PDB file of C-alpha atoms in Angstrom:
ATOM      1  CA  MET I   1      66.070  46.237 -42.891  1.00  0.00           C
ATOM      2  CA  VAL I   2      62.610  44.996 -43.864  1.00  0.00           C
ATOM      3  CA  SER I   3      63.970  43.264 -46.981  1.00  0.00           C
ATOM      4  CA  ILE I   4      66.540  41.405 -44.854  1.00  0.00           C
ATOM      5  CA  GLY I   5      63.733  40.226 -42.555  1.00  0.00           C
ATOM      6  CA  ILE I   6      61.615  39.116 -45.521  1.00  0.00           C
ATOM      7  CA  HIS I   7      64.624  37.372 -47.074  1.00  0.00           C
ATOM      8  CA  GLY I   8      65.265  35.519 -43.778  1.00  0.00           C
ATOM      9  CA  TYR I   9      61.587  34.550 -43.559  1.00  0.00           C
ATOM     10  CA  TYR I  10      61.642  33.105 -47.092  1.00  0.00           C
ATOM     11  CA  ILE I  11      64.866  31.225 -46.368  1.00  0.00           C
ATOM     12  CA  GLU I  12      63.214  29.670 -43.282  1.00  0.00           C
ATOM     13  CA  GLN I  13      60.095  28.765 -45.271  1.00  0.00           C
ATOM     14  CA  CYS I  14      62.186  27.166 -48.038  1.00  0.00           C
ATOM     15  CA  LYS I  15      64.138  25.187 -45.439  1.00  0.00           C
ATOM     16  CA  ALA I  16      60.881  24.011 -43.808  1.00  0.00           C
ATOM     17  CA  ILE I  17      59.491  22.930 -47.196  1.00  0.00           C
ATOM     18  CA  GLU I  18      62.760  21.174 -48.027  1.00  0.00           C
ATOM     19  CA  ASP I  19      62.648  19.320 -44.676  1.00  0.00           C
ATOM     20  CA  THR I  20      59.013  18.325 -45.297  1.00  0.00           C
ATOM     21  CA  ILE I  21      59.863  16.979 -48.754  1.00  0.00           C
ATOM     22  CA  MET I  22      62.860  15.063 -47.396  1.00  0.00           C
ATOM     23  CA  PHE I  23      60.757  13.571 -44.582  1.00  0.00           C
ATOM     24  CA  TYR I  24      58.040  12.565 -47.068  1.00  0.00           C
ATOM     25  CA  GLN I  25      60.610  10.887 -49.332  1.00  0.00           C
ATOM     26  CA  MET I  26      62.106   8.952 -46.400  1.00  0.00           C
ATOM     27  CA  GLU I  27      58.655   7.911 -45.188  1.00  0.00           C
ATOM     28  CA  THR I  28      57.626   6.778 -48.672  1.00  0.00           C
ATOM     29  CA  LYS I  29      60.852   4.808 -49.109  1.00  0.00           C
ATOM     30  CA  THR I  30      60.393   3.143 -45.705  1.00  0.00           C
ATOM     31  CA  GLN I  31      56.782   2.215 -46.497  1.00  0.00           C
ATOM     32  CA  HIS I  32      57.852   0.795 -49.855  1.00  0.00           C
ATOM     33  CA  GLN I  33      60.597  -1.280 -48.200  1.00  0.00           C
ATOM     34  CA  PHE I  34      58.141  -2.569 -45.593  1.00  0.00           C
ATOM     35  CA  VAL I  35      55.542  -3.560 -48.208  1.00  0.00           C
ATOM     36  CA  GLU I  36      58.185  -5.647 -49.982  1.00  0.00           C
ATOM     37  CA  SER I  37      59.509  -7.236 -46.763  1.00  0.00           C
ATOM     38  CA  ASP I  38      58.907 -10.688 -45.286  1.00  0.00           C
ATOM     39  CA  THR I  39      57.468  -9.026 -42.183  1.00  0.00           C
ATOM     40  CA  TYR I  40      54.708  -7.440 -44.251  1.00  0.00           C
ATOM     41  CA  THR I  41      53.899 -10.817 -45.806  1.00  0.00           C
ATOM     42  CA  LEU I  42      53.634 -12.361 -42.328  1.00  0.00           C
ATOM     43  CA  VAL I  43      51.472  -9.522 -41.007  1.00  0.00           C
ATOM     44  CA  GLN I  44      49.190  -9.790 -44.030  1.00  0.00           C
ATOM     45  CA  SER I  45      48.822 -13.541 -43.618  1.00  0.00           C
ATOM     46  CA  LEU I  46      47.964 -13.121 -39.930  1.00  0.00           C
ATOM     47  CA  SER I  47      45.448 -10.424 -40.663  1.00  0.00           C
ATOM     48  CA  ASN I  48      44.035 -12.628 -43.412  1.00  0.00           C
ATOM     49  CA  ARG I  49      43.613 -15.374 -40.796  1.00  0.00           C
ATOM     50  CA  GLU I  50      45.771 -17.904 -42.609  1.00  0.00           C
ATOM     51  CA  TYR I  51      47.462 -19.055 -39.409  1.00  0.00           C
ATOM     52  CA  TRP I  52      44.578 -18.884 -36.944  1.00  0.00           C
ATOM     53  CA  GLU I  53      45.176 -22.468 -35.765  1.00  0.00           C
ATOM     54  CA  ASP I  54      48.742 -21.617 -34.730  1.00  0.00           C
ATOM     55  CA  ALA I  55      47.460 -18.629 -32.772  1.00  0.00           C
ATOM     56  CA  VAL I  56      44.973 -20.888 -30.965  1.00  0.00           C
ATOM     57  CA  TYR I  57      47.669 -23.421 -29.987  1.00  0.00           C
ATOM     58  CA  GLN I  58      50.019 -20.645 -28.868  1.00  0.00           C
ATOM     59  CA  SER I  59      47.295 -19.162 -26.681  1.00  0.00           C
ATOM     60  CA  ILE I  60      46.811 -22.567 -25.010  1.00  0.00           C
ATOM     61  CA  GLY I  61      50.507 -22.636 -24.151  1.00  0.00           C
ATOM     62  CA  SER I  62      50.092 -19.481 -22.081  1.00  0.00           C
ATOM     63  CA  GLU I  63      47.864 -21.307 -19.580  1.00  0.00           C
ATOM     64  CA  PRO I  64      48.385 -24.499 -17.523  1.00  0.00           C
ATOM     65  CA  LEU I  65      46.242 -26.537 -19.918  1.00  0.00           C
ATOM     66  CA  VAL I  66      47.076 -29.764 -21.730  1.00  0.00           C
ATOM     67  CA  VAL I  67      45.783 -30.631 -25.183  1.00  0.00           C
ATOM     68  CA  THR I  68      44.701 -34.281 -24.992  1.00  0.00           C
ATOM     69  CA  SER I  69      43.257 -34.466 -28.483  1.00  0.00           C
ATOM     70  CA  SER I  70      42.765 -32.241 -31.468  1.00  0.00           C
ATOM     71  CA  SER I  71      41.483 -32.677 -34.986  1.00  0.00           C
ATOM     72  CA  LYS I  72      40.482 -30.460 -37.829  1.00  0.00           C
ATOM     73  CA  LYS I  73      37.513 -31.073 -40.086  1.00  0.00           C
ATOM     74  CA  GLY I  74      37.123 -28.497 -42.789  1.00  0.00           C
ATOM     75  CA  ASN I  75      37.576 -25.146 -41.125  1.00  0.00           C
ATOM     76  CA  ILE I  76      36.678 -26.324 -37.601  1.00  0.00           C
ATOM     77  CA  LEU I  77      39.302 -27.207 -35.018  1.00  0.00           C
ATOM     78  CA  ASP I  78      38.076 -29.704 -32.396  1.00  0.00           C
ATOM     79  CA  ILE I  79      40.244 -29.567 -29.254  1.00  0.00           C
ATOM     80  CA  THR I  80      40.005 -31.316 -25.896  1.00  0.00           C
ATOM     81  CA  LEU I  81      41.825 -29.542 -23.069  1.00  0.00           C
ATOM     82  CA  VAL I  82      42.507 -30.791 -19.550  1.00  0.00           C
ATOM     83  CA  GLY I  83      43.151 -28.429 -16.676  1.00  0.00           C
ATOM     84  CA  SER I  84      41.431 -26.450 -13.965  1.00  0.00           C
ATOM     85  CA  SER I  85      38.236 -24.559 -14.618  1.00  0.00           C
ATOM     86  CA  GLN I  86      40.043 -21.355 -13.646  1.00  0.00           C
ATOM     87  CA  SER I  87      42.787 -21.844 -16.246  1.00  0.00           C
ATOM     88  CA  PHE I  88      40.235 -22.817 -18.900  1.00  0.00           C
ATOM     89  CA  LEU I  89      38.079 -19.753 -18.244  1.00  0.00           C
ATOM     90  CA  LYS I  90      41.160 -17.524 -18.250  1.00  0.00           C
ATOM     91  CA  TRP I  91      42.225 -19.016 -21.607  1.00  0.00           C
ATOM     92  CA  LEU I  92      38.690 -18.669 -22.998  1.00  0.00           C
ATOM     93  CA  ASN I  93      38.566 -15.018 -21.949  1.00  0.00           C
ATOM     94  CA  THR I  94      41.998 -14.392 -23.469  1.00  0.00           C
ATOM     95  CA  ILE I  95      41.157 -16.057 -26.772  1.00  0.00           C
ATOM     96  CA  GLN I  96      37.889 -14.147 -27.056  1.00  0.00           C
ATOM     97  CA  HIS I  97      39.707 -10.838 -26.607  1.00  0.00           C
ATOM     98  CA  THR I  98      42.918 -11.462 -28.553  1.00  0.00           C
ATOM     99  CA  LEU I  99      41.744 -13.791 -31.318  1.00  0.00           C
ATOM    100  CA  VAL I 100      38.613 -11.875 -32.203  1.00  0.00           C
ATOM    101  CA  PHE I 101      38.604 -13.514 -35.624  1.00  0.00           C
ATOM    102  CA  CYS I 102      37.782 -16.908 -34.028  1.00  0.00           C
ATOM    103  CA  THR I 103      34.676 -18.272 -32.365  1.00  0.00           C
ATOM    104  CA  VAL I 104      34.831 -20.822 -29.553  1.00  0.00           C
ATOM    105  CA  GLN I 105      31.995 -23.231 -28.853  1.00  0.00           C
ATOM    106  CA  ILE I 106      32.174 -25.360 -25.692  1.00  0.00           C
ATOM    107  CA  CYS I 107      30.848 -28.805 -26.619  1.00  0.00           C
ATOM    108  CA  SER I 108      31.309 -30.710 -23.366  1.00  0.00           C
ATOM    109  CA  ILE I 109      32.800 -30.504 -19.888  1.00  0.00           C
ATOM    110  CA  ASP I 110      33.760 -33.738 -18.094  1.00  0.00           C
ATOM    111  CA  THR I 111      35.399 -34.344 -14.728  1.00  0.00           C
ATOM    112  CA  GLN I 112      38.123 -36.965 -14.467  1.00  0.00           C
ATOM    113  CA  GLY I 113      39.372 -37.268 -10.911  1.00  0.00           C
ATOM    114  CA  ASN I 114      40.875 -33.925  -9.934  1.00  0.00           C
ATOM    115  CA  SER I 115      40.995 -32.598 -13.482  1.00  0.00           C
ATOM    116  CA  ILE I 116      38.390 -31.236 -15.803  1.00  0.00           C
ATOM    117  CA  SER I 117      38.235 -31.964 -19.520  1.00  0.00           C
ATOM    118  CA  PHE I 118      36.870 -29.323 -21.894  1.00  0.00           C
ATOM    119  CA  ARG I 119      35.964 -30.147 -25.490  1.00  0.00           C
ATOM    120  CA  CYS I 120      35.738 -27.101 -27.755  1.00  0.00           C
ATOM    121  CA  LYS I 121      35.148 -26.356 -31.398  1.00  0.00           C
ATOM    122  CA  ILE I 122      37.027 -23.353 -32.706  1.00  0.00           C
ATOM    123  CA  ALA I 123      36.462 -21.812 -36.103  1.00  0.00           C
ATOM    124  CA  PRO I 124      37.379 -18.575 -37.830  1.00  0.00           C
ATOM    125  CA  ARG I 125      34.627 -15.989 -38.055  1.00  0.00           C
ATOM    126  CA  GLU I 126      33.290 -15.417 -41.498  1.00  0.00           C
ATOM    127  CA  PRO I 127      34.451 -12.030 -42.841  1.00  0.00           C
TER     128      PRO I 127
END
């Protein structure tokens, strides 16, 4: 009776080890496939800050702001935005929390009728 119980215990342990090995092999294969995928390349480029300008422009699109001028000199993006102070401050807060790899410097604020113009310099943070 005891030997049957021990035999059953060992069978369960072998099955658990076999399941662990199979899970590890599937996980390793999935990781390998991901590392070779286009998605991984995109994620790496974003984490390497290659497309930080695109992220800045996309963040502007989430607020009722209009880009009236933009230029890039070296690694600094100079943007002039027109909109309400509330939408600008909301965008500024968003960019400071989501694009932590960028710094935003407000250069000037001008009023033009009912709208406000904000000139900013945006640059990636040095690693």
